[in-house]
PDB file of C-alpha atoms in Angstrom:
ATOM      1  CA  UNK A1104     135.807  12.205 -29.545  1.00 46.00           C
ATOM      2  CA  UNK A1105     139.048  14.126 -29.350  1.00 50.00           C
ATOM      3  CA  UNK A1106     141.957  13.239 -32.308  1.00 85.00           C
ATOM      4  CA  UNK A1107     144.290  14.644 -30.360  1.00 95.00           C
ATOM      5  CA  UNK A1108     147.014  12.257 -28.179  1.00 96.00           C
ATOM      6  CA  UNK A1109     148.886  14.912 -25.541  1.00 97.00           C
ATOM      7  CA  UNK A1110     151.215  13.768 -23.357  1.00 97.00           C
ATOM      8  CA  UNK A1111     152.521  13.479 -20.523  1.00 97.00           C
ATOM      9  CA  UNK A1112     149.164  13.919 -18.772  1.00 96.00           C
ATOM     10  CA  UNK A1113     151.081  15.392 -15.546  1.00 95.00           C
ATOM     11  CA  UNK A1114     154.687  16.647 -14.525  1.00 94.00           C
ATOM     12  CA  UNK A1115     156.432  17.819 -12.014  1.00 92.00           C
ATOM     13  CA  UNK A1116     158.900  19.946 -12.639  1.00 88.00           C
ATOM     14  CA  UNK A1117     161.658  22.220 -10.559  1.00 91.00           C
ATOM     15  CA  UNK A1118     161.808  25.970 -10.490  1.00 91.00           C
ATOM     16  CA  UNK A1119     164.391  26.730 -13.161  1.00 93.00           C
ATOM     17  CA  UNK A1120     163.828  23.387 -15.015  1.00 93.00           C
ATOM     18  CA  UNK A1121     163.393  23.323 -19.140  1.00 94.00           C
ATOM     19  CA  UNK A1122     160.036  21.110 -19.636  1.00 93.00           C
ATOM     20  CA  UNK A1123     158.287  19.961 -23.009  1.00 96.00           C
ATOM     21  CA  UNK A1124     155.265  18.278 -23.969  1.00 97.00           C
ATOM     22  CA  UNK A1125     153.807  17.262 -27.410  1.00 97.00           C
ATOM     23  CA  UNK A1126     151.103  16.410 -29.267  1.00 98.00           C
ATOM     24  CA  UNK A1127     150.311  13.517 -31.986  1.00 97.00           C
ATOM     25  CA  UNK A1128     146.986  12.886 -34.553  1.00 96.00           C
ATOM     26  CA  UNK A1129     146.751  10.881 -36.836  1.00 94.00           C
ATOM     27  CA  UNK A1130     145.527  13.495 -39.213  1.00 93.00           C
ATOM     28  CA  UNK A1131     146.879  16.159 -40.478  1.00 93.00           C
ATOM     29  CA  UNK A1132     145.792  19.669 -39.766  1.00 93.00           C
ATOM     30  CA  UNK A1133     146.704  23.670 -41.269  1.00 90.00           C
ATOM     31  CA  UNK A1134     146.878  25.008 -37.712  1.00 93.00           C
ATOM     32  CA  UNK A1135     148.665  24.253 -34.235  1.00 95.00           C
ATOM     33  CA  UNK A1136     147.728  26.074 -30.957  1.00 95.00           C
ATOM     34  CA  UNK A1137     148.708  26.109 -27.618  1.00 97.00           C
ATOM     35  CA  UNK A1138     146.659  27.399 -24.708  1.00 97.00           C
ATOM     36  CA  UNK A1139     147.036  27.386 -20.754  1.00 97.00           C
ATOM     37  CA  UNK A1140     144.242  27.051 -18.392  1.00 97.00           C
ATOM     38  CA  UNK A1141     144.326  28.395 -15.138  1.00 95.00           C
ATOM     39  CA  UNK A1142     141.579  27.327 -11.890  1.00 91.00           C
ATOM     40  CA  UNK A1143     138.091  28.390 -12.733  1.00 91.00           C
ATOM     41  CA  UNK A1144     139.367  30.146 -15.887  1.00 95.00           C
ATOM     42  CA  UNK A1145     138.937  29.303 -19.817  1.00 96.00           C
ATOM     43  CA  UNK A1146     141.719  28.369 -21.844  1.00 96.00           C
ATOM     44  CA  UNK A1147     144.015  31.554 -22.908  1.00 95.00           C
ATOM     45  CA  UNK A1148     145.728  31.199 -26.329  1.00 94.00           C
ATOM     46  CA  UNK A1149     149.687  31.088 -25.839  1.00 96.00           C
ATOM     47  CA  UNK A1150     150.839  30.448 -29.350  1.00 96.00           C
ATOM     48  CA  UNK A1151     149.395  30.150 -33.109  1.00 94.00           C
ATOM     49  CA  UNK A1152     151.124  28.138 -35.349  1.00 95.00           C
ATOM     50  CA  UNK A1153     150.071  27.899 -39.305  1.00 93.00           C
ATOM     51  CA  UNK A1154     152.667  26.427 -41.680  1.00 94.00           C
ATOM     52  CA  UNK A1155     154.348  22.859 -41.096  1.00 95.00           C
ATOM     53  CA  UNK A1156     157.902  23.234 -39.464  1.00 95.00           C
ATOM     54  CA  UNK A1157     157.265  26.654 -38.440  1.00 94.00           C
ATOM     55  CA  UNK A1158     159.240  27.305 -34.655  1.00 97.00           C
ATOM     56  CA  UNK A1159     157.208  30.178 -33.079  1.00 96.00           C
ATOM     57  CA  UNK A1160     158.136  32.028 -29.736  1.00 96.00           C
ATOM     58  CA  UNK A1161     156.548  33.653 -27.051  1.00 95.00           C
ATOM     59  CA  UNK A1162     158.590  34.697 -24.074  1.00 96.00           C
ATOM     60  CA  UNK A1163     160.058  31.504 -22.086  1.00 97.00           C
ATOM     61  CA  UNK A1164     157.737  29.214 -24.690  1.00 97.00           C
ATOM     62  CA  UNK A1165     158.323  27.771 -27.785  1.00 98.00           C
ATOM     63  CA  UNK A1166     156.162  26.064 -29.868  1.00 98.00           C
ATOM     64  CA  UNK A1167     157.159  24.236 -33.381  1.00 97.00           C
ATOM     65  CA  UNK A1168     154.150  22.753 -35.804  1.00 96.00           C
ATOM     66  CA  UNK A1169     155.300  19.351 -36.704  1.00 96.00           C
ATOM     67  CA  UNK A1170     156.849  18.787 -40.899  1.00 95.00           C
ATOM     68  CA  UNK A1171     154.079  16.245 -41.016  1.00 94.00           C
ATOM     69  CA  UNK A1172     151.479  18.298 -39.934  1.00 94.00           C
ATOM     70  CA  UNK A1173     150.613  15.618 -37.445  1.00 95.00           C
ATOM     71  CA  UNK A1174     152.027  16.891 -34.581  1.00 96.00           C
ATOM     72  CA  UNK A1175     153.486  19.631 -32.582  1.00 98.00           C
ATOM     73  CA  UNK A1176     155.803  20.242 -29.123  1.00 97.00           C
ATOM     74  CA  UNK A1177     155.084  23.067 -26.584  1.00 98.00           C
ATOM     75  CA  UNK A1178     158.569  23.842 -24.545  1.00 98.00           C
ATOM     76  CA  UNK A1179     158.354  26.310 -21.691  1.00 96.00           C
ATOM     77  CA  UNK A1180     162.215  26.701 -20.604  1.00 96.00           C
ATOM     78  CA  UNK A1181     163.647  28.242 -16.858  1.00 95.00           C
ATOM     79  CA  UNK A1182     159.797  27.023 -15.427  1.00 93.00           C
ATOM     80  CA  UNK A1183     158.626  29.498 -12.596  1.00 92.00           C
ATOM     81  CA  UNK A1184     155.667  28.843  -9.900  1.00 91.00           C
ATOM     82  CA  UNK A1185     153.313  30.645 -12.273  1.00 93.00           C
ATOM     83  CA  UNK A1186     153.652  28.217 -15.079  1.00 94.00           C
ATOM     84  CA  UNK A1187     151.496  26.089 -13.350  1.00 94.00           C
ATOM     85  CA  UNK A1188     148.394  25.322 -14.989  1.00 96.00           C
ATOM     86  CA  UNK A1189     147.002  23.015 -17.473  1.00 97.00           C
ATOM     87  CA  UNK A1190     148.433  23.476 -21.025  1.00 98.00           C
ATOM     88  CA  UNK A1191     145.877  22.390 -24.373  1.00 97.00           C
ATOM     89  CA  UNK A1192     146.790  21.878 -27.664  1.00 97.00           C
ATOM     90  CA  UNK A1193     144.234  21.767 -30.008  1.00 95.00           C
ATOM     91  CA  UNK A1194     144.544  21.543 -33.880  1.00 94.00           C
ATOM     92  CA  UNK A1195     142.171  23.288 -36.357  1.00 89.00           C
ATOM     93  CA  UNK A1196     140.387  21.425 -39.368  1.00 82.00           C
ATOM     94  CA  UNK A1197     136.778  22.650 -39.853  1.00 81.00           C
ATOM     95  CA  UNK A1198     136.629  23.023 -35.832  1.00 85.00           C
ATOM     96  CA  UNK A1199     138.841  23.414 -33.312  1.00 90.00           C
ATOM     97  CA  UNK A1200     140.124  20.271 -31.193  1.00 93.00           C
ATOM     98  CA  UNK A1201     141.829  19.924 -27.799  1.00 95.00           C
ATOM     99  CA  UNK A1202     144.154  17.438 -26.618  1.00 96.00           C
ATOM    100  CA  UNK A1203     143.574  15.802 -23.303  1.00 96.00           C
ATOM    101  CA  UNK A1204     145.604  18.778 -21.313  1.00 97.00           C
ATOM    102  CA  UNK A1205     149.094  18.337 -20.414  1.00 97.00           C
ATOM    103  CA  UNK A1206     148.625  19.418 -16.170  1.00 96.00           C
ATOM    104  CA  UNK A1207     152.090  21.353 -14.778  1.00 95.00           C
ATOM    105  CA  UNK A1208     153.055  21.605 -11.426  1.00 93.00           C
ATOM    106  CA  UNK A1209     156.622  23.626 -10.346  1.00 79.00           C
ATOM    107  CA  UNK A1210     157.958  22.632  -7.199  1.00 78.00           C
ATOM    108  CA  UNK A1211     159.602  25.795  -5.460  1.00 67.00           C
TER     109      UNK A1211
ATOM    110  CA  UNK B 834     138.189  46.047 -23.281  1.00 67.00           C
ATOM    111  CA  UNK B 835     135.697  43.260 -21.562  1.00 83.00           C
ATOM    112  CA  UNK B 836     136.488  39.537 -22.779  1.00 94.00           C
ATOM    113  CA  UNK B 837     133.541  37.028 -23.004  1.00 97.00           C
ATOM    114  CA  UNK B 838     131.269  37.210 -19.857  1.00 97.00           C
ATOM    115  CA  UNK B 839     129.342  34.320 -18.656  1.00 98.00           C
ATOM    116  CA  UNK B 840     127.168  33.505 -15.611  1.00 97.00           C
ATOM    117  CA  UNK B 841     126.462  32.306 -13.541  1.00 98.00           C
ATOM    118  CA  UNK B 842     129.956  30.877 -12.930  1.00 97.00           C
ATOM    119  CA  UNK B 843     128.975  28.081 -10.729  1.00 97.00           C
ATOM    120  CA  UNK B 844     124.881  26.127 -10.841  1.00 98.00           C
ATOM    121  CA  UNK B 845     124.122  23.512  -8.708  1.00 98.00           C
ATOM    122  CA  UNK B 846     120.703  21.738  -9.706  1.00 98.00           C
ATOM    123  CA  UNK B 847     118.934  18.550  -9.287  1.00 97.00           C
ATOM    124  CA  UNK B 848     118.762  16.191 -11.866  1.00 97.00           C
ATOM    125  CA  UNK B 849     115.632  16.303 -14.148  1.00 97.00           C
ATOM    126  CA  UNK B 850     115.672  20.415 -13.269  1.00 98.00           C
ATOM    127  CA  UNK B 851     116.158  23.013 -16.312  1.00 98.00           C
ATOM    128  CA  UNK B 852     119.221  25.152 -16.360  1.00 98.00           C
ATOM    129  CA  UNK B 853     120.062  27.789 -18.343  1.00 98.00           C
ATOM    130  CA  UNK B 854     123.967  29.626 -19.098  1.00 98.00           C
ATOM    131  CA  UNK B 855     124.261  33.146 -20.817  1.00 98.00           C
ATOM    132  CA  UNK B 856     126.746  34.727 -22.750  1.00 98.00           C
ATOM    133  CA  UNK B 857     128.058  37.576 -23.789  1.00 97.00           C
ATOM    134  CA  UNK B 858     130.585  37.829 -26.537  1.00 97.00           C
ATOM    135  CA  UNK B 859     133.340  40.467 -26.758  1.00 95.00           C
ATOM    136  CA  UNK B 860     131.908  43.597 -28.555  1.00 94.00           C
ATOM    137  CA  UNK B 861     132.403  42.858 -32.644  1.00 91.00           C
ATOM    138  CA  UNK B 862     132.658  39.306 -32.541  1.00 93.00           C
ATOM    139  CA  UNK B 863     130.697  37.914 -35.047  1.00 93.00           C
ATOM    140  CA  UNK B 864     131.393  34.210 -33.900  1.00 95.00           C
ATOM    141  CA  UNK B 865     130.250  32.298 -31.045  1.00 97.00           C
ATOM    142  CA  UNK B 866     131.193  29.347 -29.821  1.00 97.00           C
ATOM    143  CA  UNK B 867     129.593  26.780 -26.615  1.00 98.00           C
ATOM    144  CA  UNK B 868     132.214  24.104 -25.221  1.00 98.00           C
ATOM    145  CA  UNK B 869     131.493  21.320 -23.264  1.00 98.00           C
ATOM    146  CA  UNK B 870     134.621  20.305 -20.834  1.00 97.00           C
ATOM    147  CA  UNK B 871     134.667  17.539 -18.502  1.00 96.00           C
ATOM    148  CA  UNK B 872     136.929  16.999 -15.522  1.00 94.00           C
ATOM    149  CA  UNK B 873     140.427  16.215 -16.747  1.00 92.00           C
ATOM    150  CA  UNK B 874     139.422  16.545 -20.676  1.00 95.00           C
ATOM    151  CA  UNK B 875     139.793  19.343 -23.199  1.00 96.00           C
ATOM    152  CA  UNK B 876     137.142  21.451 -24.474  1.00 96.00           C
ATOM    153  CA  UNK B 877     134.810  20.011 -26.648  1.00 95.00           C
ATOM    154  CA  UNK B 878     132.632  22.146 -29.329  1.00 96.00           C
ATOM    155  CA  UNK B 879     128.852  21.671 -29.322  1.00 97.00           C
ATOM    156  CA  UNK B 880     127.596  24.634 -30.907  1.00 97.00           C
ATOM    157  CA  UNK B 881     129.064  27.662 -33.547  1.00 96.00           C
ATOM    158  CA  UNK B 882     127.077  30.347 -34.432  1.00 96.00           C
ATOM    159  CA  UNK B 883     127.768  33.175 -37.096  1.00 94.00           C
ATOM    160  CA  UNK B 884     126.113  36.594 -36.374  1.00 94.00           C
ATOM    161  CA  UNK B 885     122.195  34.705 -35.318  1.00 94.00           C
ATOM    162  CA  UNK B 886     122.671  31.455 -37.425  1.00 95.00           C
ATOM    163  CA  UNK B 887     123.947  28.214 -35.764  1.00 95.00           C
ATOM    164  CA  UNK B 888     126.246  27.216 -38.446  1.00 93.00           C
ATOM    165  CA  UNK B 889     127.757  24.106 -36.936  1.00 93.00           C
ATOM    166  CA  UNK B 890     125.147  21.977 -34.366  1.00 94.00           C
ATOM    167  CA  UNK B 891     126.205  18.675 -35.050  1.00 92.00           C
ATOM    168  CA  UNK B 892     127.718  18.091 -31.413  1.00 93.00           C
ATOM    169  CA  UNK B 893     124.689  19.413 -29.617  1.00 96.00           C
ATOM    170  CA  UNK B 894     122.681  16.831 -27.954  1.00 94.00           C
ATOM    171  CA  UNK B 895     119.388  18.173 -29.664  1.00 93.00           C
ATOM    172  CA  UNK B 896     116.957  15.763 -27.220  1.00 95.00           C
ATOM    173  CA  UNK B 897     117.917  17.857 -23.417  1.00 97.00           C
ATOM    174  CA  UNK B 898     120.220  20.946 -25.314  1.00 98.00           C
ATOM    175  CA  UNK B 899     118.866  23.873 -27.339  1.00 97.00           C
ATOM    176  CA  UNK B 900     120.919  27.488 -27.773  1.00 98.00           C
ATOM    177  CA  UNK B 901     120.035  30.602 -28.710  1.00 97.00           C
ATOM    178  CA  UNK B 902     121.363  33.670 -30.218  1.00 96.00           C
ATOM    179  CA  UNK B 903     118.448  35.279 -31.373  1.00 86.00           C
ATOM    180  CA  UNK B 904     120.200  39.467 -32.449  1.00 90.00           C
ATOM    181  CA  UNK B 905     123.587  37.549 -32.851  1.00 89.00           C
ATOM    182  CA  UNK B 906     125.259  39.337 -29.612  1.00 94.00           C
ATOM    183  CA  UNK B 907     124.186  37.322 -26.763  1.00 97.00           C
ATOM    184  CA  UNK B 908     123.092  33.699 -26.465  1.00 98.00           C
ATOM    185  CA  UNK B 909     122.268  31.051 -24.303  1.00 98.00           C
ATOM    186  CA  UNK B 910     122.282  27.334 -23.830  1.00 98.00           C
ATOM    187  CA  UNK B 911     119.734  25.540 -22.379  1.00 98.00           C
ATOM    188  CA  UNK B 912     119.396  21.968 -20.694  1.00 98.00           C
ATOM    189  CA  UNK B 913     116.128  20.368 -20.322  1.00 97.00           C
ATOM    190  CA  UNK B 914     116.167  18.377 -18.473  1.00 97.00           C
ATOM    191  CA  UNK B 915     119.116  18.031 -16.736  1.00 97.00           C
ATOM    192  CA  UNK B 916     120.660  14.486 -15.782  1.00 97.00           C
ATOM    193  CA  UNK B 917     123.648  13.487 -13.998  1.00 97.00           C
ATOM    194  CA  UNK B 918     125.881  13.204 -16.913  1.00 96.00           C
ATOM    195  CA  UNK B 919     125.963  16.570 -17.748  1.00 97.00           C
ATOM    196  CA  UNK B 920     127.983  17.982 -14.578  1.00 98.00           C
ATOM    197  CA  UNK B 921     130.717  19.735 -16.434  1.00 98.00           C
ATOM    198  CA  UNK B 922     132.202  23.372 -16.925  1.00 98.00           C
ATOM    199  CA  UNK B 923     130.630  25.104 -19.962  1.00 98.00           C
ATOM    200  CA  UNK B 924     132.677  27.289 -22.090  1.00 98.00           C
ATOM    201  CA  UNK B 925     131.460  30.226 -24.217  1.00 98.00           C
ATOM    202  CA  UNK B 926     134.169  31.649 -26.487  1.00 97.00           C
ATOM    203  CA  UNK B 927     134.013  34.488 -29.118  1.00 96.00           C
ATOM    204  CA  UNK B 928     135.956  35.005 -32.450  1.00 93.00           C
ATOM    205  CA  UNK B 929     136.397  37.887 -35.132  1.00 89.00           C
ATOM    206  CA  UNK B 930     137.986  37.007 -38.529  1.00 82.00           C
ATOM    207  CA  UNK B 931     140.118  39.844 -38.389  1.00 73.00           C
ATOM    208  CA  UNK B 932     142.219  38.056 -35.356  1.00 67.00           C
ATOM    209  CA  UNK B 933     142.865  34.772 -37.424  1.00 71.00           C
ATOM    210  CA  UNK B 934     139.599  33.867 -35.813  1.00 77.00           C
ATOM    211  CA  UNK B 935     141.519  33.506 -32.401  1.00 87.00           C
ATOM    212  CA  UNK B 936     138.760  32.130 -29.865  1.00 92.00           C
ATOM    213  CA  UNK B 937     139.024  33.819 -26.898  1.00 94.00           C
ATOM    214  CA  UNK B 938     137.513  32.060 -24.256  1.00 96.00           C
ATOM    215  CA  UNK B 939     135.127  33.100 -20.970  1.00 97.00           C
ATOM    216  CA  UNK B 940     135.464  32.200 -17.615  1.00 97.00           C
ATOM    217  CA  UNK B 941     132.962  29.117 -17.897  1.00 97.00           C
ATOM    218  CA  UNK B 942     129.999  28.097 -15.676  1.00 98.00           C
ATOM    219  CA  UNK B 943     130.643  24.882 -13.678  1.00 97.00           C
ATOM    220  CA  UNK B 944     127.343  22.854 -13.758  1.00 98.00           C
ATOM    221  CA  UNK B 945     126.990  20.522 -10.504  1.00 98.00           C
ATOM    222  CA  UNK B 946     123.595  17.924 -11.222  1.00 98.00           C
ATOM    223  CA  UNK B 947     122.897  16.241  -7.822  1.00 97.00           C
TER     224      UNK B 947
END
């Protein structure tokens, strides 16, 4: 089963609006990642994270790999319509492991 | 440059009937990866392969599920046979070490067992 504990599972959020959403193990892991999954697509990497308290950016997201190495926090800031998707972590040990999928919806 | 192709991208079969999903990596990459993801879940890995060799099987449910990759480009997975259970998208992704072995992901074939 999945190690991974995302939340929230859903949001709404308004056009313009700073959002986050994190993600806990209990284990610790060398590598972070964030990916967003849009309808009848697979999951496209959004950020790569590899050393513990590291703060990574990528456009309007930003992405930090917990100091315990147990967790990590995705924010996406000024949210527009096409943010909406569904938004994986997923953690690397000997394989790679997805949280449940944080699902984002932007109302206009 | 092509990512990871897949097809079909949608199968709709009854239960006890074979099914079969190909592959094809993006030129170079060495590594290939099936997921399993169910409705409202993340992906979930059930088979790795380097170049022809399945180096990492332990998720596969060896009793209905076999894969391929037989000149380590292409590969498929097989269900045999099929039960209700296993309606779910299937993910093939593809990885090169020279990318920090980024997966990069293809469009996935949503399975339907009636």
């Amino acid at each position: 089963g999945q190690q991974l504990n995302q939340s929230p599972q859903s949001m709404f959020i308004q056009e313009g609006e700073d959002v986050s959403m994190n993600c806990t193990s209990s284990s610790i892991f060398n590598t972070w990642l964030w990916y967003k999954q849009d309808p009848g697509e697979g999951p496209v990497l959004l950020i790569a994270l590899y050393k513990a308290g590291e703060l990574t950016s990528n456009g309007r997201l930003t992405a930090q790999f917990g100091i315990t190495r147990k967790d990590s926090f995705l924010n996406i800031s000024a949210s527009i319509p096409s943010d909406v998707g569904i938004y994986f972590c997923a953690a690397v040990d000997y394989k790679l492991s997805f949280g449940a999928g944080t699902t984002v919806t932007v109302r206009a | 440059e092509a990512g990871v192709v897949q097809s079909p991208r949608y199968k709709i079969i009854e239960k006890k009937q074979p099914v079969a999903f190909w592959c094809n990596p993006i030129s170079g990459h060495n590594t290939l990866y099936w997921y399993l993801q169910n409705l409202g879940q993340g992906p979930e890995l059930l088979i790795r392969y380097e170049n022809e060799e399945a180096v990492d099987d332990s998720q596969l449910p060896k009793d209905r599920f076999s894969a391929e990759r037989l000149k380590g480009v292409d590969s498929t997975l097989k269900i045999q046979p099929a039960e209700l259970g296993d309606s779910a998208v299937y993910l093939c992704a593809s990885s090169s070490p020279g990318l920090n072995n980024e997966q990069f992901f293809g469009p996935g074939t949503r399975l339907t067992v009636l």
